[in-house]
Coordinates of N, CA and C in Angstrom, one line a residue:
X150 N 159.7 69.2 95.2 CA 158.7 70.3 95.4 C 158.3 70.9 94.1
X151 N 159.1 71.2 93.4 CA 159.0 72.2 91.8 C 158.5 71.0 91.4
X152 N 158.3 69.3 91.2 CA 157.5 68.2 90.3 C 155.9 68.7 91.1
X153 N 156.1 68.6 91.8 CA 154.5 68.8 92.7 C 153.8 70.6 92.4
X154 N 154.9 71.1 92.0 CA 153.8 72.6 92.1 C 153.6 72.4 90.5
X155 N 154.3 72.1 89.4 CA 153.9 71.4 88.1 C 153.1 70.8 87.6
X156 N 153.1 70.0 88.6 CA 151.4 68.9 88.5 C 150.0 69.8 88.9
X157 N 150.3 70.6 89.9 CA 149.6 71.2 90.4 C 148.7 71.8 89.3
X158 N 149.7 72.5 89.0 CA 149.3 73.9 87.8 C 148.7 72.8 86.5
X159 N 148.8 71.9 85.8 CA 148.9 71.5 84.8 C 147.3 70.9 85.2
X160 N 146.7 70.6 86.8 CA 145.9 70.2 86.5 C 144.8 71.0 87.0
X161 N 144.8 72.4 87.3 CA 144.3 73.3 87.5 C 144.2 74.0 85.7
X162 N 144.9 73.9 85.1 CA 144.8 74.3 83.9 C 143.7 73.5 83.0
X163 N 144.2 72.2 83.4 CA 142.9 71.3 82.6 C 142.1 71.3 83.5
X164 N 141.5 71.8 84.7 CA 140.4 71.8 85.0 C 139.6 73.2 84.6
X165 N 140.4 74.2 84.0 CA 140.2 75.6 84.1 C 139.7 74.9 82.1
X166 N 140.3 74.8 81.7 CA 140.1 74.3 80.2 C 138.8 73.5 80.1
X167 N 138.5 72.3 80.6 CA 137.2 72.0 80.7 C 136.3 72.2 81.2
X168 N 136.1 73.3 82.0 CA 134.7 74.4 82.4 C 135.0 75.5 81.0
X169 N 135.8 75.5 80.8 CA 135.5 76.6 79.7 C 134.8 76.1 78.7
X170 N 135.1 74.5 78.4 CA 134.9 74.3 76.9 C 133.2 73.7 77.5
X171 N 132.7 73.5 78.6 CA 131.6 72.9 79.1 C 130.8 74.4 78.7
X172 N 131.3 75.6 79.5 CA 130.5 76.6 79.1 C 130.3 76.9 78.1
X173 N 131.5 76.7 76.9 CA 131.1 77.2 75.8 C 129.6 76.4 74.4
X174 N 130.1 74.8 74.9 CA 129.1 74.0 74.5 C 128.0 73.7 75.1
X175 N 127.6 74.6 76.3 CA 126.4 74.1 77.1 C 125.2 74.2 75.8
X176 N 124.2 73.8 76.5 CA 123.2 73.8 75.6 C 122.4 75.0 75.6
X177 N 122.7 75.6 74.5 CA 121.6 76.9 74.3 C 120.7 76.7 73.1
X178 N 120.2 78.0 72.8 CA 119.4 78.1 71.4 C 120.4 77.6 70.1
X179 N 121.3 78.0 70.3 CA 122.2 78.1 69.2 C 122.5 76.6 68.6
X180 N 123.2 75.9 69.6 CA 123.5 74.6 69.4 C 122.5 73.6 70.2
X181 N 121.6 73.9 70.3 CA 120.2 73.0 70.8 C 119.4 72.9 70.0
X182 N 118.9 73.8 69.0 CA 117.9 74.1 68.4 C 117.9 73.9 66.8
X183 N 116.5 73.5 66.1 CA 116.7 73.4 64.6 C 116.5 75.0 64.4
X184 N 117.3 76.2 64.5 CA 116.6 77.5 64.3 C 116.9 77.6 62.6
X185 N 117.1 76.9 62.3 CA 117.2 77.9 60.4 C 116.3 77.5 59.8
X186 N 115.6 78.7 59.1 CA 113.7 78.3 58.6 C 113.7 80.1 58.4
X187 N 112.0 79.9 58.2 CA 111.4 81.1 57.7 C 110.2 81.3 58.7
X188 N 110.5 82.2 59.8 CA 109.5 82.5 60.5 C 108.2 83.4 60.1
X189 N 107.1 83.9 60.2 CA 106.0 84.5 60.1 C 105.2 85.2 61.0
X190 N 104.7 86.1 60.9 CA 103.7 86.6 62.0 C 103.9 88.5 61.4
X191 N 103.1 88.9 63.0 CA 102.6 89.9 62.6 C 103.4 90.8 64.3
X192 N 104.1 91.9 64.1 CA 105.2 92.6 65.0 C 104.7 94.4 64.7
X193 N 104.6 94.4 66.1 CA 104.9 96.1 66.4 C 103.0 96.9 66.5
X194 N 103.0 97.6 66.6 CA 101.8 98.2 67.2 C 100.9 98.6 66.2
X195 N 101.1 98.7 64.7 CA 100.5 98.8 63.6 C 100.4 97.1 63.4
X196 N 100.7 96.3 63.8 CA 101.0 94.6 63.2 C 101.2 94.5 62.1
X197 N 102.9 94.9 61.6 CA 103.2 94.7 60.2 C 103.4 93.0 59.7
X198 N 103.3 92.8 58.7 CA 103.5 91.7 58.5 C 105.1 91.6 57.9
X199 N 105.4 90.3 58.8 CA 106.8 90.3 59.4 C 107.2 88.7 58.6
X200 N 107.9 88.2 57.6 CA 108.8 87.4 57.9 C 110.1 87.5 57.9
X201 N 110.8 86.8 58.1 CA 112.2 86.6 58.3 C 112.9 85.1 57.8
X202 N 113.8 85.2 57.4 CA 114.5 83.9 57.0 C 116.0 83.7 58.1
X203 N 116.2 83.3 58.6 CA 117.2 82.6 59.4 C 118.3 81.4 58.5
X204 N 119.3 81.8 58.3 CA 120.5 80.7 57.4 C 121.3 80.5 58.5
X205 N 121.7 79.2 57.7 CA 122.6 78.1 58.8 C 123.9 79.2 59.2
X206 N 124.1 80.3 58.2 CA 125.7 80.7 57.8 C 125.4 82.2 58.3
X207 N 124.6 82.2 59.4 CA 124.2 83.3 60.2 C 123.8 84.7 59.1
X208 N 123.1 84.2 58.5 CA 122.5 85.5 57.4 C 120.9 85.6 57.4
X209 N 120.2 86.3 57.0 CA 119.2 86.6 57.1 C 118.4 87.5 56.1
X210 N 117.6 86.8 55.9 CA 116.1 88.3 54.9 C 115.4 88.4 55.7
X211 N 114.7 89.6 55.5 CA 113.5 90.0 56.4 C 112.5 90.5 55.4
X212 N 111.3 90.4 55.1 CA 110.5 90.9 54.5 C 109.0 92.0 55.6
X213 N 108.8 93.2 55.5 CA 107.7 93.9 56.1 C 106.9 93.9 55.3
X214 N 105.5 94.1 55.5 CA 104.6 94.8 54.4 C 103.7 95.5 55.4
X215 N 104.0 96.8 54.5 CA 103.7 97.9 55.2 C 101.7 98.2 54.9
X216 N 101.5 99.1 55.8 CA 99.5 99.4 55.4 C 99.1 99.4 54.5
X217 N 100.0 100.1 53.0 CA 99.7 99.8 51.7 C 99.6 99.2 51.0
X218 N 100.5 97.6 51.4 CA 101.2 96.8 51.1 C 101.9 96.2 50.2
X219 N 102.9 97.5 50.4 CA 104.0 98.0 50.0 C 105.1 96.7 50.5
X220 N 105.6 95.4 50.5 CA 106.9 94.9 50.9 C 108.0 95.7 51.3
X221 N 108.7 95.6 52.5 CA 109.9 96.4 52.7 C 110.8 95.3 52.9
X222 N 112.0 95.0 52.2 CA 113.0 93.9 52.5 C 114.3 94.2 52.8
X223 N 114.8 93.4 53.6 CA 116.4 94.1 53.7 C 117.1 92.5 54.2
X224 N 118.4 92.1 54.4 CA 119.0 91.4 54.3 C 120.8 91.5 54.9
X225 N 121.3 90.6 55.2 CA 122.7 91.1 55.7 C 123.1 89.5 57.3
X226 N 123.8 89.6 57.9 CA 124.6 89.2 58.6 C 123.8 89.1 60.1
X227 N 123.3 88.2 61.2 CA 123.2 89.0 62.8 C 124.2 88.0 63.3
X228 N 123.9 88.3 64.3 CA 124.6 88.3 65.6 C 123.8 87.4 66.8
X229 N 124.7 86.5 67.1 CA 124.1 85.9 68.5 C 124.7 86.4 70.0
X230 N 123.6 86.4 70.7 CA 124.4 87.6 71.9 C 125.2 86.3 72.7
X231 N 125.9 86.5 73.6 CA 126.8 85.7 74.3 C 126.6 84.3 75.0
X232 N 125.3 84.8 75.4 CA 124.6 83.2 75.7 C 124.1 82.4 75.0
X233 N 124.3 82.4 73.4 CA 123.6 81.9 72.5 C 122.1 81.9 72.2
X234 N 120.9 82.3 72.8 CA 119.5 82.7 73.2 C 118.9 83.6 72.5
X235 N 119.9 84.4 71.8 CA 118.9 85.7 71.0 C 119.9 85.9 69.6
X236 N 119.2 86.5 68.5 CA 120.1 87.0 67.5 C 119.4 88.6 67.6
X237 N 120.5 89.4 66.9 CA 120.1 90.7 66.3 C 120.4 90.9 64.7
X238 N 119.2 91.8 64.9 CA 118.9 91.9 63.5 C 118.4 93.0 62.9
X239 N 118.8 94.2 62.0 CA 118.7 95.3 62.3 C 118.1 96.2 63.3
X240 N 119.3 96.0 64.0 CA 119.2 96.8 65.4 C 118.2 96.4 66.8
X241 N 117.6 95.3 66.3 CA 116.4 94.7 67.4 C 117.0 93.4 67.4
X242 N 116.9 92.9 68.8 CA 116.8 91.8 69.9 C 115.7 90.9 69.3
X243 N 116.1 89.5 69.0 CA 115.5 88.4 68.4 C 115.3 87.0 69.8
X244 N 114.8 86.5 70.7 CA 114.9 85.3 71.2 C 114.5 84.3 70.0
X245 N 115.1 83.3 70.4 CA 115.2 82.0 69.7 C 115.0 81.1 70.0
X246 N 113.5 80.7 70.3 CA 112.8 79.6 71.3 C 112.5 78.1 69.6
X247 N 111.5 77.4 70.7 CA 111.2 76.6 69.7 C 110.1 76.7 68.9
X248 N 111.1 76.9 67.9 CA 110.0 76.9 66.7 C 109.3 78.3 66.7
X249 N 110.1 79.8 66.8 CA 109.9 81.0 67.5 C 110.7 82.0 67.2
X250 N 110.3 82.9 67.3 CA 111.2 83.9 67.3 C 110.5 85.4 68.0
X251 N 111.1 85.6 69.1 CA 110.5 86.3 70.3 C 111.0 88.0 70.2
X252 N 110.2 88.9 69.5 CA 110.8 90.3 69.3 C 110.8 90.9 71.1
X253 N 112.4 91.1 71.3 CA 112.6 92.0 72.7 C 112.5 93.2 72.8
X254 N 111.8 93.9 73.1 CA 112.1 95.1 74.2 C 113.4 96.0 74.6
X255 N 113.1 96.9 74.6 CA 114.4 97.5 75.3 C 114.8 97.1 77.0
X256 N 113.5 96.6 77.3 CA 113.8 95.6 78.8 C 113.8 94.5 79.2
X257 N 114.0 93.9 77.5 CA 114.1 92.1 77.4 C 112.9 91.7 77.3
X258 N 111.9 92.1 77.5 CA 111.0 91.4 77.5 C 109.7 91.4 75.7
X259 N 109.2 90.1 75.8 CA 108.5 90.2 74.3 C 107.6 91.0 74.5
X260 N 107.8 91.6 73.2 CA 106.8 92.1 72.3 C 106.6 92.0 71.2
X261 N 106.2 90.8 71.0 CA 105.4 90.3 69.7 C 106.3 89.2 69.0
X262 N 105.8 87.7 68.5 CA 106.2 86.7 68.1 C 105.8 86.5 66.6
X263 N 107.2 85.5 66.3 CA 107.2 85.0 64.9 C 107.0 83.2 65.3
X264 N 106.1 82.6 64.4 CA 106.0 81.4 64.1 C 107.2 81.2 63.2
X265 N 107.7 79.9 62.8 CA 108.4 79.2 62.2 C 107.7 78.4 61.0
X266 N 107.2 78.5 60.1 CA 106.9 78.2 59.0 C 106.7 76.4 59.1
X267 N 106.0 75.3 58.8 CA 106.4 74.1 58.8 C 106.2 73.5 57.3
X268 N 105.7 74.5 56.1 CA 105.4 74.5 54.8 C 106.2 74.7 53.7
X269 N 107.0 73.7 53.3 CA 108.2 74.7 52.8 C 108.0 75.6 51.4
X270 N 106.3 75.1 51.2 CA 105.9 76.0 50.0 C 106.0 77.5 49.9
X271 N 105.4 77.5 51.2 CA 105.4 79.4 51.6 C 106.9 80.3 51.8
X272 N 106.3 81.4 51.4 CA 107.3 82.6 51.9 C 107.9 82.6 50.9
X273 N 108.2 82.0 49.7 CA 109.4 81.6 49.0 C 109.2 82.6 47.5
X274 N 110.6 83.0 47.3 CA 110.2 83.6 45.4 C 110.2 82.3 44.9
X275 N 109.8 82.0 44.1 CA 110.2 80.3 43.0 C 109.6 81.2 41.8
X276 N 110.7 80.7 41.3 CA 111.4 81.3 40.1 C 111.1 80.2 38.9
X277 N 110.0 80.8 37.8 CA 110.2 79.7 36.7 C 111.0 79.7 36.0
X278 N 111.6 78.0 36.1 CA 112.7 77.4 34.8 C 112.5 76.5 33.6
X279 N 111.0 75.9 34.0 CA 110.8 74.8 33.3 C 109.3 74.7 32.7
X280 N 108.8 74.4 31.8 CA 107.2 74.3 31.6 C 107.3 73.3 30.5
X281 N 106.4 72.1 31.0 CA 106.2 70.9 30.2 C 107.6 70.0 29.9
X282 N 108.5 70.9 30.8 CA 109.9 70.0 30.2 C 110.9 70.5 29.6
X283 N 110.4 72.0 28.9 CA 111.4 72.5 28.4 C 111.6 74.0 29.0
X284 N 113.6 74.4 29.3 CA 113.4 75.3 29.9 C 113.5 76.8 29.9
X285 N 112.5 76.9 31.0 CA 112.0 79.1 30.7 C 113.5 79.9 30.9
X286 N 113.6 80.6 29.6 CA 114.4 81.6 29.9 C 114.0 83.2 29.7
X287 N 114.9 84.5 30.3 CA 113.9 85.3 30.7 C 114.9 86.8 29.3
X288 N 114.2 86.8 28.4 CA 114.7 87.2 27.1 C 115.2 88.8 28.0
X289 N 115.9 89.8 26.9 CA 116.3 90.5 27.8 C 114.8 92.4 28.3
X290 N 115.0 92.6 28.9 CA 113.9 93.8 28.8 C 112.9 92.8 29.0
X291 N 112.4 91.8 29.8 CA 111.2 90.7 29.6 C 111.2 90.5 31.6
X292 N 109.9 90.8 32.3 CA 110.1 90.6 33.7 C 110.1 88.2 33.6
X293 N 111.2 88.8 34.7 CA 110.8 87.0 35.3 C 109.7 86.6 36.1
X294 N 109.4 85.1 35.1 CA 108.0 84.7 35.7 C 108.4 84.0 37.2
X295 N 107.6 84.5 37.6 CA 107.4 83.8 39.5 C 106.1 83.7 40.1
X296 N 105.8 83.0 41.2 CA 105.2 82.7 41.6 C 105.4 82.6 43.4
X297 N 105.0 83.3 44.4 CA 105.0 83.6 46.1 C 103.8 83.0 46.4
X298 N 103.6 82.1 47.4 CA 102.7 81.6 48.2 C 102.8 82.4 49.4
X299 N 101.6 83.4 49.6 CA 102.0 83.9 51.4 C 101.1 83.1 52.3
X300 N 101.6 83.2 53.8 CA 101.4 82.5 54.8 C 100.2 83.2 55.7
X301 N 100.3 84.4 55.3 CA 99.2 85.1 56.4 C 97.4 85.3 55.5
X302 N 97.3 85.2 54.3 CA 95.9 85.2 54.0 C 95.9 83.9 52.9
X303 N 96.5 83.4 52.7 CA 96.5 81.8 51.7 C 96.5 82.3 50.5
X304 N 97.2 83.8 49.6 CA 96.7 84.2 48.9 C 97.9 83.6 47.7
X305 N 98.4 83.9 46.1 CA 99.2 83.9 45.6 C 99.1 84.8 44.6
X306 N 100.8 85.2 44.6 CA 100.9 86.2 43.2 C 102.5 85.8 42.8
X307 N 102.4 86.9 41.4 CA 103.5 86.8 41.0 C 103.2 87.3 39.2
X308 N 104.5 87.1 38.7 CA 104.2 87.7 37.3 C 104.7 86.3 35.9
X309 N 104.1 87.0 35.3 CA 104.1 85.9 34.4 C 104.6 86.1 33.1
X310 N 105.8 87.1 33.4 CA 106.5 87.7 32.1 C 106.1 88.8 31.8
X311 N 105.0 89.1 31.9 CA 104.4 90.5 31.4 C 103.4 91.0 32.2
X312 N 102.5 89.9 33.1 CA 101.4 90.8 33.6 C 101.2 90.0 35.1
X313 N 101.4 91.0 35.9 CA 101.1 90.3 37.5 C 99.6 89.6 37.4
X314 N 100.3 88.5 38.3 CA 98.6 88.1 38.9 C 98.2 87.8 40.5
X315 N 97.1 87.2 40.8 CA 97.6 86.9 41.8 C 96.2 86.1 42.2
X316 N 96.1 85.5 43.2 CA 94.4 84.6 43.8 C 95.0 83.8 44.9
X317 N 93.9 83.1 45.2 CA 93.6 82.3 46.5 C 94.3 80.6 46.3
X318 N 95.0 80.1 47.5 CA 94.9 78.7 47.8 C 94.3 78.0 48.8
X319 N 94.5 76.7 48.5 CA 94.0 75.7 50.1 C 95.0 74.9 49.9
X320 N 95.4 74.7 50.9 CA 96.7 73.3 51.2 C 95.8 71.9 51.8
X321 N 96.1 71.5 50.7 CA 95.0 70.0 51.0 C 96.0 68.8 51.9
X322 N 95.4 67.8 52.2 CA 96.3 66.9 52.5 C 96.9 66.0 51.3
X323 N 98.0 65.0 51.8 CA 99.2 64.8 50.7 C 99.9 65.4 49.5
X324 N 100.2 66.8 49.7 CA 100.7 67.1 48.6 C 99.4 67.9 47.5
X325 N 98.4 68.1 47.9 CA 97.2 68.7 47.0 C 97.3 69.6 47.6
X326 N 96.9 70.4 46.4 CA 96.6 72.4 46.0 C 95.3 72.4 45.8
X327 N 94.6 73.4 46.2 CA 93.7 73.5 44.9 C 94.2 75.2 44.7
X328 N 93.9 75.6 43.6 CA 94.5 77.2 43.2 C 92.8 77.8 43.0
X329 N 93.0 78.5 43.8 CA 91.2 79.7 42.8 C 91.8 80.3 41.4
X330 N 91.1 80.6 40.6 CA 91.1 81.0 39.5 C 92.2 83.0 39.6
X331 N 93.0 83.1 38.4 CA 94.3 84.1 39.5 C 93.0 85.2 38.2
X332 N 93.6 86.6 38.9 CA 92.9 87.6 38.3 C 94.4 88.1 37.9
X333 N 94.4 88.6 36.5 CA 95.8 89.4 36.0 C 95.6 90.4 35.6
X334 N 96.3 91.6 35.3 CA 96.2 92.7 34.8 C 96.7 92.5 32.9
X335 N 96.5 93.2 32.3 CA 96.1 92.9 30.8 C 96.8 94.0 29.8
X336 N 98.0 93.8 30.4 CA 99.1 94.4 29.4 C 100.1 93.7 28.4
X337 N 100.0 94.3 26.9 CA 100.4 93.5 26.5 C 102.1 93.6 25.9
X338 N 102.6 92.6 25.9 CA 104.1 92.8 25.9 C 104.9 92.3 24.4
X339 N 106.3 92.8 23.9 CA 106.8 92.0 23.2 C 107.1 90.8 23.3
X340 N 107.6 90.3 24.6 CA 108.1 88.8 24.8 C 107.0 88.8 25.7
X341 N 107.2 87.5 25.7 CA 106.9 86.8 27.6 C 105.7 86.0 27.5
X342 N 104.9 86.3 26.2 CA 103.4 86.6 26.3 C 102.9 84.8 25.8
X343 N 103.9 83.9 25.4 CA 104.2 82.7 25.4 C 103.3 81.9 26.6
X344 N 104.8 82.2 27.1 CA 105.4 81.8 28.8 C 104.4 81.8 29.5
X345 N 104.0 83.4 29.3 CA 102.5 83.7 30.9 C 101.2 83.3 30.2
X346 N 100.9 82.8 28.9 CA 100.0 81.7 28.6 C 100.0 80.3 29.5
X347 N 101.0 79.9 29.0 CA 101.1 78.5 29.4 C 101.4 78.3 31.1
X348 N 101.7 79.5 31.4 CA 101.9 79.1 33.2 C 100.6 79.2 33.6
X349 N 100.0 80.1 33.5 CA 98.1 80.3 33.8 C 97.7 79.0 33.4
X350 N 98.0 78.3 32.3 CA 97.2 77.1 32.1 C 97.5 75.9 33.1
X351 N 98.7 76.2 33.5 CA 99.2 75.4 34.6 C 98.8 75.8 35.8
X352 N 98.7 76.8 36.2 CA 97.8 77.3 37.4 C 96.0 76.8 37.4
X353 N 95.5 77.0 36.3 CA 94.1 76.3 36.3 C 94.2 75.1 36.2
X354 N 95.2 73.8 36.0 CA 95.0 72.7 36.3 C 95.6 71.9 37.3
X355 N 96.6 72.7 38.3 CA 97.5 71.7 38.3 C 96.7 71.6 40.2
X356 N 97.2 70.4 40.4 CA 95.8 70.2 41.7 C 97.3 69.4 42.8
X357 N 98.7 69.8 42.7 CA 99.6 68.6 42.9 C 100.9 69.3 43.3
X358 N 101.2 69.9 44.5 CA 102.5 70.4 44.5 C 103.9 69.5 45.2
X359 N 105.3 69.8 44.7 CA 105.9 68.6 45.3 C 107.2 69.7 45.5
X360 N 107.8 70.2 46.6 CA 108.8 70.5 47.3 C 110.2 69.6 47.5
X361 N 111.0 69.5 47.0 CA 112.3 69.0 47.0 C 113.5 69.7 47.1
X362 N 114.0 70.2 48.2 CA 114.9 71.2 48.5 C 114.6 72.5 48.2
X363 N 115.2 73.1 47.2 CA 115.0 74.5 47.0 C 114.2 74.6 45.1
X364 N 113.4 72.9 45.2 CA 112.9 72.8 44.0 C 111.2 72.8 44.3
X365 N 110.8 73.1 42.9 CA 109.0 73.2 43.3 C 108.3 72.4 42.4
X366 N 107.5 71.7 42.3 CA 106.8 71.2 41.0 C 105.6 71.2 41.0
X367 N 105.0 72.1 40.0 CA 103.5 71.6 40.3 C 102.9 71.1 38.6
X368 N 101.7 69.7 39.5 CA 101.5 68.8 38.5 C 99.9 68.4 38.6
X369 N 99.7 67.5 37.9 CA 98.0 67.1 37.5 C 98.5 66.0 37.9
X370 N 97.6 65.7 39.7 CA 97.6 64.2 39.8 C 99.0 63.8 39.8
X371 N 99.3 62.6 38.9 CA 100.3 61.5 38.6 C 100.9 61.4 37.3
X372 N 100.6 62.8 36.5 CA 101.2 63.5 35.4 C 102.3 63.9 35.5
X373 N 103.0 63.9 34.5 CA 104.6 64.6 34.5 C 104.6 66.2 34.7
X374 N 105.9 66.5 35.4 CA 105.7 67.9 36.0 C 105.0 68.8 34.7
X375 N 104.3 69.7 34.9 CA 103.4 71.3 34.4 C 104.4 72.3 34.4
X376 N 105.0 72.2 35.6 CA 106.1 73.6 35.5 C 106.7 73.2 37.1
X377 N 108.1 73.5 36.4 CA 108.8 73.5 37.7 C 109.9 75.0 38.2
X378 N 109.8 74.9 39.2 CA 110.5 76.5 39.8 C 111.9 76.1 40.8
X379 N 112.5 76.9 40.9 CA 113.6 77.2 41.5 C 113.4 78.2 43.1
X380 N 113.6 78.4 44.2 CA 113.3 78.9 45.4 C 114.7 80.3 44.9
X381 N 114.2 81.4 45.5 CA 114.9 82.3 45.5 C 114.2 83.4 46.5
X382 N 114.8 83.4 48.3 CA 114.6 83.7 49.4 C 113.8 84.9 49.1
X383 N 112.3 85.2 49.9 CA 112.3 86.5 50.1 C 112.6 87.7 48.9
X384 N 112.5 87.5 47.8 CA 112.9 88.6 46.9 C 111.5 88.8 46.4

């Protein structure tokens, strides 16, 4: 009788063990989904412009830009709620659809959506390290040159050691740019003034962008890279 109530229990236990581990692995957002990317869009009743970055290692940037357009960024750790379906993220309810990201309500329900980026050029700081081959370093008291492609008006900026600039793109097919001519502001610096020569001359020619991980290159055609950049999230 005690071998039979043994068996009993032992297989009530492994049946009690594999509904748990079935629930825990069912299929949700979490483990269903490619969710790590850089979403975009426009959130909240002013329509700030909203991205967000999503990491494998549950971390996150968020970038606003406010009426003035002013950038507001913040950064840190979320949370997925129990069912795997939503993350939070300072203080607000995220769904996690495809290819999405669904702003909740205090009654669950959306108000207001983020696209999922499919470009990996956009959204990004890229950071210059290299021009013609040899590489940029950022002397001390000297701003670092960069370069942001945004997603909501096709515009670009960034600084070029000493003086911001910024202008228009088009995303061509295979890998083609074309850049509009950048308007800069015209301060002049001890260092840098090299550097943000020769990047501008790379911006007026280069017709050829090439994305490789968290690398960027932009080139003329079937020329050796013009300048190449490093990706550094949302900053």
């Amino acid at each position: 009788m005690r071998t039979i109530f043994m068996i009993l229990c032992s297989v009530l236990l492994t049946a009690c063990g594999t509904q748990q581990q079935q629930i825990a692995t069912g299929d949700n957002s979490r483990n269903a989904l490619d969710w790590s990317g850089i979403y975009a869009g426009w959130l909240g009743s002013d329509s700030v412009q909203t991205v967000i970055r999503l990491n494998e290692n549950d971390t996150y940037q968020m970038e606003r830009t406010t009426k003035d357009g002013r950038p507001e960024t913040s950064d840190g750790s979320f949370e997925w709620n129990k069912e795997g379906g939503a993350v939070a993220i300072d203080g607000k309810s995220y769904r996690v659809g495809e290819n999405r990201l669904d702003l909740l309500n205090e009654q669950g329900q959306p108000a207001g959506s983020l696209v999922k980026l499919d470009n990996p050029l956009q959204e990004k700081y890229w950071k210059l390290v290299e021009l013609s081959g040899n590489p940029v370093t950022t002397a001390e008291g000297q701003r670092e040159a960069y370069i942001i492609f945004k997603s909501f008006d096709n515009r670009y900026h960034g600084n070029g050691g000493c003086n911001g600039y910024s202008g228009g793109y088009e995303l061509l097919d295979n890998g083609r740019i074309k850049l509009l001519p950048a308007i800069s502001t015209q301060m002049a610096c001890p260092n840098g003034m090299d550097t943000e020569a020769a990047l501008h001359e790379v911006l007026r020619k280069a017709d050829t962008y090439i994305v490789t991980g968290d690398t960027l290159v932009l080139t003329k055609a079937r020329m050796a890279p013009m300048a190449r950049f490093e990706a550094v999230y949302l900053r």
